mmCIF file of C-alpha atoms and ligand atoms in Angstrom:
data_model
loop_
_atom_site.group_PDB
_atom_site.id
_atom_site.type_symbol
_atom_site.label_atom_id
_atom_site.label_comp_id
_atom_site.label_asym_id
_atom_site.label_seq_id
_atom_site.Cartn_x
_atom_site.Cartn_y
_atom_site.Cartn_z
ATOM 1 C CA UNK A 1 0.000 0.000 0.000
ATOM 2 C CA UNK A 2 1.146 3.464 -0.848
ATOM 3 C CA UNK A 3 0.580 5.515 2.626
ATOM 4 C CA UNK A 4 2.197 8.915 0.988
ATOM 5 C CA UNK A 5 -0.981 11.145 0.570
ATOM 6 C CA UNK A 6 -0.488 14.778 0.291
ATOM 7 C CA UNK A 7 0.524 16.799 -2.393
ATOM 8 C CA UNK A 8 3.454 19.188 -2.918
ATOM 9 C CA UNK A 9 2.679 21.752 -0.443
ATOM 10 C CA UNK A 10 5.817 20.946 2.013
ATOM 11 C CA UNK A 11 8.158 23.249 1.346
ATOM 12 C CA UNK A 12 5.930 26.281 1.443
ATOM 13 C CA UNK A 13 4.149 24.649 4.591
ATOM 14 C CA UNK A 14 7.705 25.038 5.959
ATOM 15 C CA UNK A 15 8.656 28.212 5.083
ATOM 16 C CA UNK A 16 5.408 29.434 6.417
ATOM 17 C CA UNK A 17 6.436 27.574 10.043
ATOM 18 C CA UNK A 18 9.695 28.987 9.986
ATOM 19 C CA UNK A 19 8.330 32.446 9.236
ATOM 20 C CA UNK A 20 5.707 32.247 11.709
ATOM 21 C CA UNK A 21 8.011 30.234 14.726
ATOM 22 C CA UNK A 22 9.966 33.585 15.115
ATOM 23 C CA UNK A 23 7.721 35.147 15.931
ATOM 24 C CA UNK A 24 6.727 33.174 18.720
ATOM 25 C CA UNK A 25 8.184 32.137 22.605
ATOM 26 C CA UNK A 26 6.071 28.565 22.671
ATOM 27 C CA UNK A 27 5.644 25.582 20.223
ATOM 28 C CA UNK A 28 2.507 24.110 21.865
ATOM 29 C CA UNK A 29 2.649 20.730 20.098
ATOM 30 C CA UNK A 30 -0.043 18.283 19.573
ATOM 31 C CA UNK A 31 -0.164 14.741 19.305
ATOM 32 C CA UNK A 32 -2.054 12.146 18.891
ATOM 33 C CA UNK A 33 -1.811 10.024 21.926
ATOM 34 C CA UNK A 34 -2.473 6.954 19.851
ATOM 35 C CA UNK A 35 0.744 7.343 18.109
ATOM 36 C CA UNK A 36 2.763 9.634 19.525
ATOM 37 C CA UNK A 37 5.600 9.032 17.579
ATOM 38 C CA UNK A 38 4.062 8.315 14.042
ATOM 39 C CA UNK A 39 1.974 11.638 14.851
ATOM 40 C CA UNK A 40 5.038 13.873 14.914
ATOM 41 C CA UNK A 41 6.445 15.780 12.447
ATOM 42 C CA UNK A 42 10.104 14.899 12.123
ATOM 43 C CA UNK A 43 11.167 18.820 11.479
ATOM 44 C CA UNK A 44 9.714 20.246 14.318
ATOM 45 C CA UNK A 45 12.567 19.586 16.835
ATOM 46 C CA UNK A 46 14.499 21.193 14.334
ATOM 47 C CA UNK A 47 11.926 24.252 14.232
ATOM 48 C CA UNK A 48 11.241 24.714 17.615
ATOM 49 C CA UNK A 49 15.046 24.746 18.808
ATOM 50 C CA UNK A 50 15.818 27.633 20.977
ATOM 51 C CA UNK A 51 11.794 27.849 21.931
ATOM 52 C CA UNK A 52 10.013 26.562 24.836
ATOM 53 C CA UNK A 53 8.427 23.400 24.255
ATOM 54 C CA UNK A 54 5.100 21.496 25.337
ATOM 55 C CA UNK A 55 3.407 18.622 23.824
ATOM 56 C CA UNK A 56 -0.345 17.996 23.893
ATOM 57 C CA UNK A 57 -0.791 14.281 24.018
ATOM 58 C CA UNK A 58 -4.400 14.890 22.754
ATOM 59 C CA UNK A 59 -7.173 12.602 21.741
ATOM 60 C CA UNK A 60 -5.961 10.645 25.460
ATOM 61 C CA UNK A 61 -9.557 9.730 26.035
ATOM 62 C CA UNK A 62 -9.643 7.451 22.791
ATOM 63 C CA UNK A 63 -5.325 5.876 24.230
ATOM 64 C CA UNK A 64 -5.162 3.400 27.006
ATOM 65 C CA UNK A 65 -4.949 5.036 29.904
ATOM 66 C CA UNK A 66 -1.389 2.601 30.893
ATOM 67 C CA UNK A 67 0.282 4.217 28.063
ATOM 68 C CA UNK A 68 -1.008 7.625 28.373
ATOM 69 C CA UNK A 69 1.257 7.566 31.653
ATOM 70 C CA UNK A 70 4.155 5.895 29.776
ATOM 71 C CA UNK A 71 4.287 8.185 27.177
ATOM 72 C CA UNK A 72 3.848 11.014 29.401
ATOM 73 C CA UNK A 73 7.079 10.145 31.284
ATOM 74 C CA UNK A 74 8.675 9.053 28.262
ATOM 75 C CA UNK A 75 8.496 12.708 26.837
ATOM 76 C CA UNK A 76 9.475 14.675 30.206
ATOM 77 C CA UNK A 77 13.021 12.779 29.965
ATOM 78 C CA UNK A 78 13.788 14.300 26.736
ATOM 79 C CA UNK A 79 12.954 17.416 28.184
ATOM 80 C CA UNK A 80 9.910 18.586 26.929
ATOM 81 C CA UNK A 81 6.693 19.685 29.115
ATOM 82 C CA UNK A 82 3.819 17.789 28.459
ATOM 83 C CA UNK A 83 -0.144 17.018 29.051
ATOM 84 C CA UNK A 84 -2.439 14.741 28.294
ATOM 85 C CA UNK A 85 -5.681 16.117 27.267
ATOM 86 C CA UNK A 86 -9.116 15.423 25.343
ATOM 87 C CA UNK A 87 -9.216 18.844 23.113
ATOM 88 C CA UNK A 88 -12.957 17.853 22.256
ATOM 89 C CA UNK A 89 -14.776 18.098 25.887
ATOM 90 C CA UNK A 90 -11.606 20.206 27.095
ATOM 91 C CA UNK A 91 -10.293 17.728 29.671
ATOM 92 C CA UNK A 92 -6.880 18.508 30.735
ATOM 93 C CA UNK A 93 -7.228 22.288 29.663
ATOM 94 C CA UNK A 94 -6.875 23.550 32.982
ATOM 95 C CA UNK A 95 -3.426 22.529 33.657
ATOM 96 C CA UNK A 96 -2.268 24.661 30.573
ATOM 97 C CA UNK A 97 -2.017 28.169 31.856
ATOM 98 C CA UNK A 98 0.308 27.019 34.680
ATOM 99 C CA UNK A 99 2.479 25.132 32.472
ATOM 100 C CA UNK A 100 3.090 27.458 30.061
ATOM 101 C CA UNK A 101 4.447 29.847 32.647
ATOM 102 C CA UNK A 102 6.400 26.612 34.082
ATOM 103 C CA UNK A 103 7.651 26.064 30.054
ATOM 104 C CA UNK A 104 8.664 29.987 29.552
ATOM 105 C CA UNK A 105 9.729 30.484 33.335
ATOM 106 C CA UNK A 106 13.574 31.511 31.911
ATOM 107 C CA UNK A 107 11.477 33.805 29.289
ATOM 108 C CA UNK A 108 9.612 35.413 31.573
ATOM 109 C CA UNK A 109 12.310 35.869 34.595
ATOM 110 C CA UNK A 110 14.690 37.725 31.629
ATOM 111 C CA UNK A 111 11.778 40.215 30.828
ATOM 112 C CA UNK A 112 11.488 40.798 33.992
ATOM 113 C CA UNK A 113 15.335 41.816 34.466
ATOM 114 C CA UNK A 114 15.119 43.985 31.247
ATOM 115 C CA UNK A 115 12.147 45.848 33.143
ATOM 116 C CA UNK A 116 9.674 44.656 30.516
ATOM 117 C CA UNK A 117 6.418 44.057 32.506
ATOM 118 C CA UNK A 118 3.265 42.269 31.581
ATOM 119 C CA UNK A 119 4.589 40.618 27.957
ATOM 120 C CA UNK A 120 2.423 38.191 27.567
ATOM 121 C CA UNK A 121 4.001 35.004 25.873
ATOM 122 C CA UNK A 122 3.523 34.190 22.320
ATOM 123 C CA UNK A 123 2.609 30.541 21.324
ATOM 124 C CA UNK A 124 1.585 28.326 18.048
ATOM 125 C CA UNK A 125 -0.312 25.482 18.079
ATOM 126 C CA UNK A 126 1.892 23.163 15.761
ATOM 127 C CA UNK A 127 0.425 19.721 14.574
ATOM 128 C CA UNK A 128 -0.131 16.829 11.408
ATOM 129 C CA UNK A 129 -3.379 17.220 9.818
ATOM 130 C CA UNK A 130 -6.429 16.115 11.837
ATOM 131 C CA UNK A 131 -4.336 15.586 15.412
ATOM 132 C CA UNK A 132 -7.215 18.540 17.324
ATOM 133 C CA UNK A 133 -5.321 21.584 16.280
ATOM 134 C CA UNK A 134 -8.586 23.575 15.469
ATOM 135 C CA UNK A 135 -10.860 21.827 17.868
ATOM 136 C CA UNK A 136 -8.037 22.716 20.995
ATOM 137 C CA UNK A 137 -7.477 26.011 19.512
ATOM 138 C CA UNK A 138 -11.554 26.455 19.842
ATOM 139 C CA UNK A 139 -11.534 24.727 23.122
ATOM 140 C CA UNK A 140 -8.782 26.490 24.987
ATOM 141 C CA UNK A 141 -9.864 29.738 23.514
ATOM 142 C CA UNK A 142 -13.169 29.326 24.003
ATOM 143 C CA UNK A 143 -14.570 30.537 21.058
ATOM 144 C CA UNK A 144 -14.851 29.450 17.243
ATOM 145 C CA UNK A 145 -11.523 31.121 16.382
ATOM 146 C CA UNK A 146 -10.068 28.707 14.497
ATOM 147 C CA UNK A 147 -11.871 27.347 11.344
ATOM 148 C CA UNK A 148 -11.788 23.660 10.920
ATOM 149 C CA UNK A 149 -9.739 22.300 8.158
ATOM 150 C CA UNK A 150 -6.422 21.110 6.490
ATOM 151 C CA UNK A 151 -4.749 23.962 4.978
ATOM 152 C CA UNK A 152 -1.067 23.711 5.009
ATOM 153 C CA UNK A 153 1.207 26.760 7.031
ATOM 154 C CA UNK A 154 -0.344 29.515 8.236
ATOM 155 C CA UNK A 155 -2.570 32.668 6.838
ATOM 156 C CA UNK A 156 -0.410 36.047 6.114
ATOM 157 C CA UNK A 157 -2.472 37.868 8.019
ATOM 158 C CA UNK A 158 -1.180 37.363 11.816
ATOM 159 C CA UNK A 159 -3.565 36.797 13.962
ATOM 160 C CA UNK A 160 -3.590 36.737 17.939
ATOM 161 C CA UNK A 161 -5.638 35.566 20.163
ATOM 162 C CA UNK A 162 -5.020 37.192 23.913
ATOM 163 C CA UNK A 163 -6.375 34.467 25.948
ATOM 164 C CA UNK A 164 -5.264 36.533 29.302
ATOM 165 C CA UNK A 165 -2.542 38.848 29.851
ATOM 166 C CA UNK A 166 0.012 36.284 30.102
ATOM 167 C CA UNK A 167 -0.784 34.432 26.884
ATOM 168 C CA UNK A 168 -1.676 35.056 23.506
ATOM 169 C CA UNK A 169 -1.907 32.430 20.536
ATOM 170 C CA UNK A 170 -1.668 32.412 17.257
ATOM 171 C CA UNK A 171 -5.226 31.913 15.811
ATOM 172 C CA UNK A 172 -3.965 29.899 12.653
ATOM 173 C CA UNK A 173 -2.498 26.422 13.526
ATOM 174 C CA UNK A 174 0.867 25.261 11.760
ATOM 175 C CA UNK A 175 0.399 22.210 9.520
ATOM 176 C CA UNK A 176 2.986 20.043 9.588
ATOM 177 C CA UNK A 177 3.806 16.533 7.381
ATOM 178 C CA UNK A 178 4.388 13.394 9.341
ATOM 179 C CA UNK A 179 7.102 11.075 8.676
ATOM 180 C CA UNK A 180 7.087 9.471 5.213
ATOM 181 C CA UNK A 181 9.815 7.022 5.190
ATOM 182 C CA UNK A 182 8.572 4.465 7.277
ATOM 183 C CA UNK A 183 5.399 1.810 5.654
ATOM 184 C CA UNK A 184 4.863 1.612 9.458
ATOM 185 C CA UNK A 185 4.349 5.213 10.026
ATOM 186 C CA UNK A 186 2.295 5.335 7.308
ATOM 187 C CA UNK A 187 -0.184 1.993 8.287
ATOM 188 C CA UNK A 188 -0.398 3.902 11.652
ATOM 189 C CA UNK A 189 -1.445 7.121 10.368
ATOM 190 C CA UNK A 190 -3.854 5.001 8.610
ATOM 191 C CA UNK A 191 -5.322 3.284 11.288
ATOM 192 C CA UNK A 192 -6.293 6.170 13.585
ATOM 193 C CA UNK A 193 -7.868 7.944 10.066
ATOM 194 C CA UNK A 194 -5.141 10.557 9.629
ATOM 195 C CA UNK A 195 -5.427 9.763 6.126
ATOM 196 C CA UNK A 196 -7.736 10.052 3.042
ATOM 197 C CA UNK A 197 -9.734 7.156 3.323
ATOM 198 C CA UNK A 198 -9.965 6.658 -0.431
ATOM 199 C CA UNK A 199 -6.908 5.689 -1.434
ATOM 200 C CA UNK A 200 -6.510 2.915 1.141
ATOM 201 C CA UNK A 201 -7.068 -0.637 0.720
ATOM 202 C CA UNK A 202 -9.779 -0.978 3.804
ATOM 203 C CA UNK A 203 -9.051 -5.223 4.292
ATOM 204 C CA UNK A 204 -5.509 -4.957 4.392
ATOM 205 C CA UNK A 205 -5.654 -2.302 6.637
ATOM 206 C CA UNK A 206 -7.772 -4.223 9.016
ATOM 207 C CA UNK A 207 -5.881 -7.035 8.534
ATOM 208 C CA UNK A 208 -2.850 -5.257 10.031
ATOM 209 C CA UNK A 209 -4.869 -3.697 12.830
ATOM 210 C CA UNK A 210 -6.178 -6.902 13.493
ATOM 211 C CA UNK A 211 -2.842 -8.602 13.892
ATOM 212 C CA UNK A 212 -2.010 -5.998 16.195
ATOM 213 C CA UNK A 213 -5.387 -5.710 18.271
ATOM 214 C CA UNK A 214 -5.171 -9.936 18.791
ATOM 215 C CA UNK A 215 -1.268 -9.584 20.236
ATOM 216 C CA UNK A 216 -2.231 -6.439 22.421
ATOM 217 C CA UNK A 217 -5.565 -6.284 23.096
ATOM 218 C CA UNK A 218 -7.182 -9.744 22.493
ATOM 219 C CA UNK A 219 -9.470 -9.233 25.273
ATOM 220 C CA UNK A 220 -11.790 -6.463 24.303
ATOM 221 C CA UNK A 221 -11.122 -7.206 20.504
ATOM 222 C CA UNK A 222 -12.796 -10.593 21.391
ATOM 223 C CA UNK A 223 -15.447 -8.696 23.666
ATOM 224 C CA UNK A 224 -16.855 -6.180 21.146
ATOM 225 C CA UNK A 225 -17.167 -9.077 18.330
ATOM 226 C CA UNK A 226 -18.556 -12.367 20.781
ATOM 227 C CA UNK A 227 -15.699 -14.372 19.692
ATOM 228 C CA UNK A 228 -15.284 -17.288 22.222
ATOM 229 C CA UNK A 229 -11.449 -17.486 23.496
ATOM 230 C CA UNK A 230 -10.876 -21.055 21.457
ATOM 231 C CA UNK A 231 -7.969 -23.571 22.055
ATOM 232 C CA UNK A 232 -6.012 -22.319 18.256
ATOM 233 C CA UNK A 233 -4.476 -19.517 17.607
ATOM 234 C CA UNK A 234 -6.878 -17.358 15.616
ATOM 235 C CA UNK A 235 -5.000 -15.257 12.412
ATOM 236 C CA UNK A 236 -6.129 -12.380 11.670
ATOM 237 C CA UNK A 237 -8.048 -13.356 8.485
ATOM 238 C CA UNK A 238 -9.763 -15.470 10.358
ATOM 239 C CA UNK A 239 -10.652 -13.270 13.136
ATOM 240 C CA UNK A 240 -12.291 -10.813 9.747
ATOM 241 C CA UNK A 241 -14.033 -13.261 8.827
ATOM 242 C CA UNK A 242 -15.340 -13.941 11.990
ATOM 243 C CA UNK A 243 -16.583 -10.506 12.309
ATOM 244 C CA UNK A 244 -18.155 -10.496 9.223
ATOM 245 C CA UNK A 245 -20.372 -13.671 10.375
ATOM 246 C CA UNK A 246 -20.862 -11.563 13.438
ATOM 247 C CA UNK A 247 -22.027 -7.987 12.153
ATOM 248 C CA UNK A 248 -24.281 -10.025 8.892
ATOM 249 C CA UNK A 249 -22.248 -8.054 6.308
ATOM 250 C CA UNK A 250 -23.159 -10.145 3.468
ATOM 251 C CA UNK A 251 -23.137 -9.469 -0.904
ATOM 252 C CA UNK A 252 -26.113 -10.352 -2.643
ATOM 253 C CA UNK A 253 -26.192 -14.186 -2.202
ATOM 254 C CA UNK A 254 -24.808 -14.541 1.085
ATOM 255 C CA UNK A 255 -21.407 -14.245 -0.005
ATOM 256 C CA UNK A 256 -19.045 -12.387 2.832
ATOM 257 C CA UNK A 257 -18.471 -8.815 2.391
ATOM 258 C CA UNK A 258 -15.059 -8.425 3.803
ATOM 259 C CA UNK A 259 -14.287 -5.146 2.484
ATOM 260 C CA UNK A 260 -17.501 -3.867 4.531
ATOM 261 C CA UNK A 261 -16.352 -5.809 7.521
ATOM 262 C CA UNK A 262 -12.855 -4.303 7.250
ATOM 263 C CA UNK A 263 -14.725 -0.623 7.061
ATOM 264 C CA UNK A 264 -16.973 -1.620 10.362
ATOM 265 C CA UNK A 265 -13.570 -2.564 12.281
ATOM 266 C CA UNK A 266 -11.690 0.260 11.453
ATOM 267 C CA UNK A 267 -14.475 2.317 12.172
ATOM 268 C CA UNK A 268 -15.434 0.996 15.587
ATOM 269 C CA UNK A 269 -11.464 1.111 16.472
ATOM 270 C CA UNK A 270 -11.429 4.856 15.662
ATOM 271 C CA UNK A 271 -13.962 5.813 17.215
ATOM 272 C CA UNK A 272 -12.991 4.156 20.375
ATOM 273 C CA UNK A 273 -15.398 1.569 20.600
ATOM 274 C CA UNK A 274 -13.126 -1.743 21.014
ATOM 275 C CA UNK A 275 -11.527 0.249 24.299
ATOM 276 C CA UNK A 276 -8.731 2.656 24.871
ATOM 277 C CA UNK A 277 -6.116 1.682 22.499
ATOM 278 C CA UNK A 278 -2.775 2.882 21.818
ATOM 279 C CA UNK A 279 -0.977 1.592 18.694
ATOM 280 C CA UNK A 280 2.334 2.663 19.816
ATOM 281 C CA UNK A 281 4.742 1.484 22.617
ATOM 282 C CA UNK A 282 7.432 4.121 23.973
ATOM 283 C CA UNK A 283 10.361 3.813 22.396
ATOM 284 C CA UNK A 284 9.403 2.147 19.086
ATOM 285 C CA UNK A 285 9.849 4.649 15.867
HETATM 286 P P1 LIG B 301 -6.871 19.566 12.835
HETATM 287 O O1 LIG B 301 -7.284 20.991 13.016
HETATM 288 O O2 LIG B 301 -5.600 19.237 13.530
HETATM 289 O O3 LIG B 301 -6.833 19.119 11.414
HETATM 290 O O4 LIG B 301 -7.970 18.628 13.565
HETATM 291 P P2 LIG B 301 -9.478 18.969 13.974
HETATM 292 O O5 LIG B 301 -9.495 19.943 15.095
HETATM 293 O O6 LIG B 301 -10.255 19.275 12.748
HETATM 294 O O7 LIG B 301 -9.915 17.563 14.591
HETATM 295 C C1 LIG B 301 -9.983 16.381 13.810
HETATM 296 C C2 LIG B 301 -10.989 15.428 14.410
HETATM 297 O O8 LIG B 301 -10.539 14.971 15.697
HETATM 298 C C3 LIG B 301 -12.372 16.042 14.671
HETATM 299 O O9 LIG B 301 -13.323 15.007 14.457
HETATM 300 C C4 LIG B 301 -12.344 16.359 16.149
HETATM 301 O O10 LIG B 301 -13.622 16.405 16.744
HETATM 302 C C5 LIG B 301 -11.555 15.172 16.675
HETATM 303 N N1 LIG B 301 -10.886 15.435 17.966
HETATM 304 C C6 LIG B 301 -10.065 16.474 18.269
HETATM 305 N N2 LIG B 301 -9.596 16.350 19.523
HETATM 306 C C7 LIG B 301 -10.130 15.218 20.035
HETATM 307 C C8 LIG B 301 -9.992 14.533 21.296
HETATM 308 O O11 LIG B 301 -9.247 14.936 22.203
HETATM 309 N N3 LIG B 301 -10.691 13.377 21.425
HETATM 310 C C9 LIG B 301 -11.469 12.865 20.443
HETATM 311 N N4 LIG B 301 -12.116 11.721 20.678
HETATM 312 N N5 LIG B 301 -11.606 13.474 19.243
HETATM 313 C C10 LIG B 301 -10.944 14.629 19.049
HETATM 314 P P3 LIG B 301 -14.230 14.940 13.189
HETATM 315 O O12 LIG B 301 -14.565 13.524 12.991
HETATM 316 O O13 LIG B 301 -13.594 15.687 12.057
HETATM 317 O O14 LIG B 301 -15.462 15.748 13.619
HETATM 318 P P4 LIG B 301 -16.532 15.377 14.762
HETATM 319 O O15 LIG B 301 -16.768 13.900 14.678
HETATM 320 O O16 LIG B 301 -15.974 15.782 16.074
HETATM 321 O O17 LIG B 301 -17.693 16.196 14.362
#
């Protein structure tokens, strides 16, 4: 399967983050807690040198909970600051505020020896197409600031958003590109729907999610579809068609419609209804 998806907008996506990162104190990064690593952008260490740093471990509520925590330490030891929120019912939003002044304590602390008083610090909300930018940006701000939608860099026009005198945000998110080298990257990105569903092939995707959800997370995989726990080990093929007996999804004829099957899966995983589920495991790239 081909997993690279978007067209030739990189470079001025880029340009457009590097333009718009000077300006700024904070990269407020998001990820998707699913796959943190597969969700990052490989460039924006690169980008965001010299600035303070948090990640966003966002979409947590649809993650197991385990790795959340894992994750969460996993990115304090290379230094960043980090939270794990849900940017679509605003859990975790709280806890922002005082870590931004935690992230841009050295910031703030040489204003205030230069007599500058009451700068408020300046952040973008960085991110890979459909990881919450807008909806956080929305949340946090509380207000529909931030239109919904995949347009890559930022608008000329600079907007800020003065959330209180301390902070202000950039209205526009920064679009970044994931990772296209790795096939795995790519399946991942697939999984979680980071991708344009037309161009993938829906069974083998399943297929690999499968083989993933019957090493990790058996239980509730077995749980959503009534499969019995039998004495053989069950392959993932099997386990597809298994759910297609189970959710009826039939041709004309009774012949098994795995491709609809496939769809149904992938579905219920994203929208969190096999469990909390995180595809990644610290350390893996
Ligand atoms: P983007 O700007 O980074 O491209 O992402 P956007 O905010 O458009 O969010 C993409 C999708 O992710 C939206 O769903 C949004 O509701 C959902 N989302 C964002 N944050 C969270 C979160 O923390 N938890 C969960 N469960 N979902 C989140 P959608 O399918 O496009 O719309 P809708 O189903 O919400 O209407």
């Amino acid at each position: 399967m081909n997993y690279q998806w978007y067209p030739g907008h990189m470079t001025k996506a880029k340009r457009m983050m590097q333009e718009n990162i000077s300006l700024i104190d904070l990269v407020i990064e998001l990820v998707d807690a699913r796959i943190p690593l597969s969700s990052r952008n490989p460039d924006i260490d690169e980008l965001g040198k010299n600035k303070s740093r948090l990640i966003l471990l966002n979409k947590s509520d649809l993650a197991d909970p385990e790795a959340n925590k894992l994750w969460m330490t996993y990115f304090r030891n290379l230094g960043f600051h980090v939270l794990e929120i849900n940017a679509k019912t605003g859990q975790g939003l709280r806890q922002i505020q005082p870590k931004v002044q935690e992230a841009c304590r050295e910031k703030i602390e040489r204003d205030r020896k230069r007599g500058i008083k009451n700068r408020p610090v300046r952040a973008i909300v960085v991110g890979i197409p459909n990881v919450g930018k807008s909806t956080f940006i929305n949340s946090f701000a509380g207000k529909a600031c931030a239109k919904t939608g995949n347009k890559p860099g930022v608008t000329k026009g600079k907007q800020w958003i003065r959330l209180n005198k301390e902070l202000e945000l950039l209205d526009t998110p920064g679009i970044l590109w994931p990772k296209f080298e790795s096939e795995e990257v790519g399946k991942r990105l697939a999984m979680i729907g980071s991708m344009n569903d037309e161009i993938l092939q829906m069974t083998e995707l399943a297929v690999e999610l499968l083989a993933y959800l019957l090493v990790h997370y058996r239980q509730p995989l077995f749980a959503r579809y009534q499969v019995e726990e039998g004495a053989e080990e069950m392959t993932p093929v099997q386990m597809l068609s298994l759910i297609c007996e189970n959710r009826k999804c039939y041709k004309k004829g009774q012949e098994p419609d795995l491709e609809k099957a496939a769809a149904l899966l992938v579905d219920d995983f994203r929208s969190g209804r096999i469990g909390r589920i995180t595809l990644e495991t610290c350390g893996e790239a």
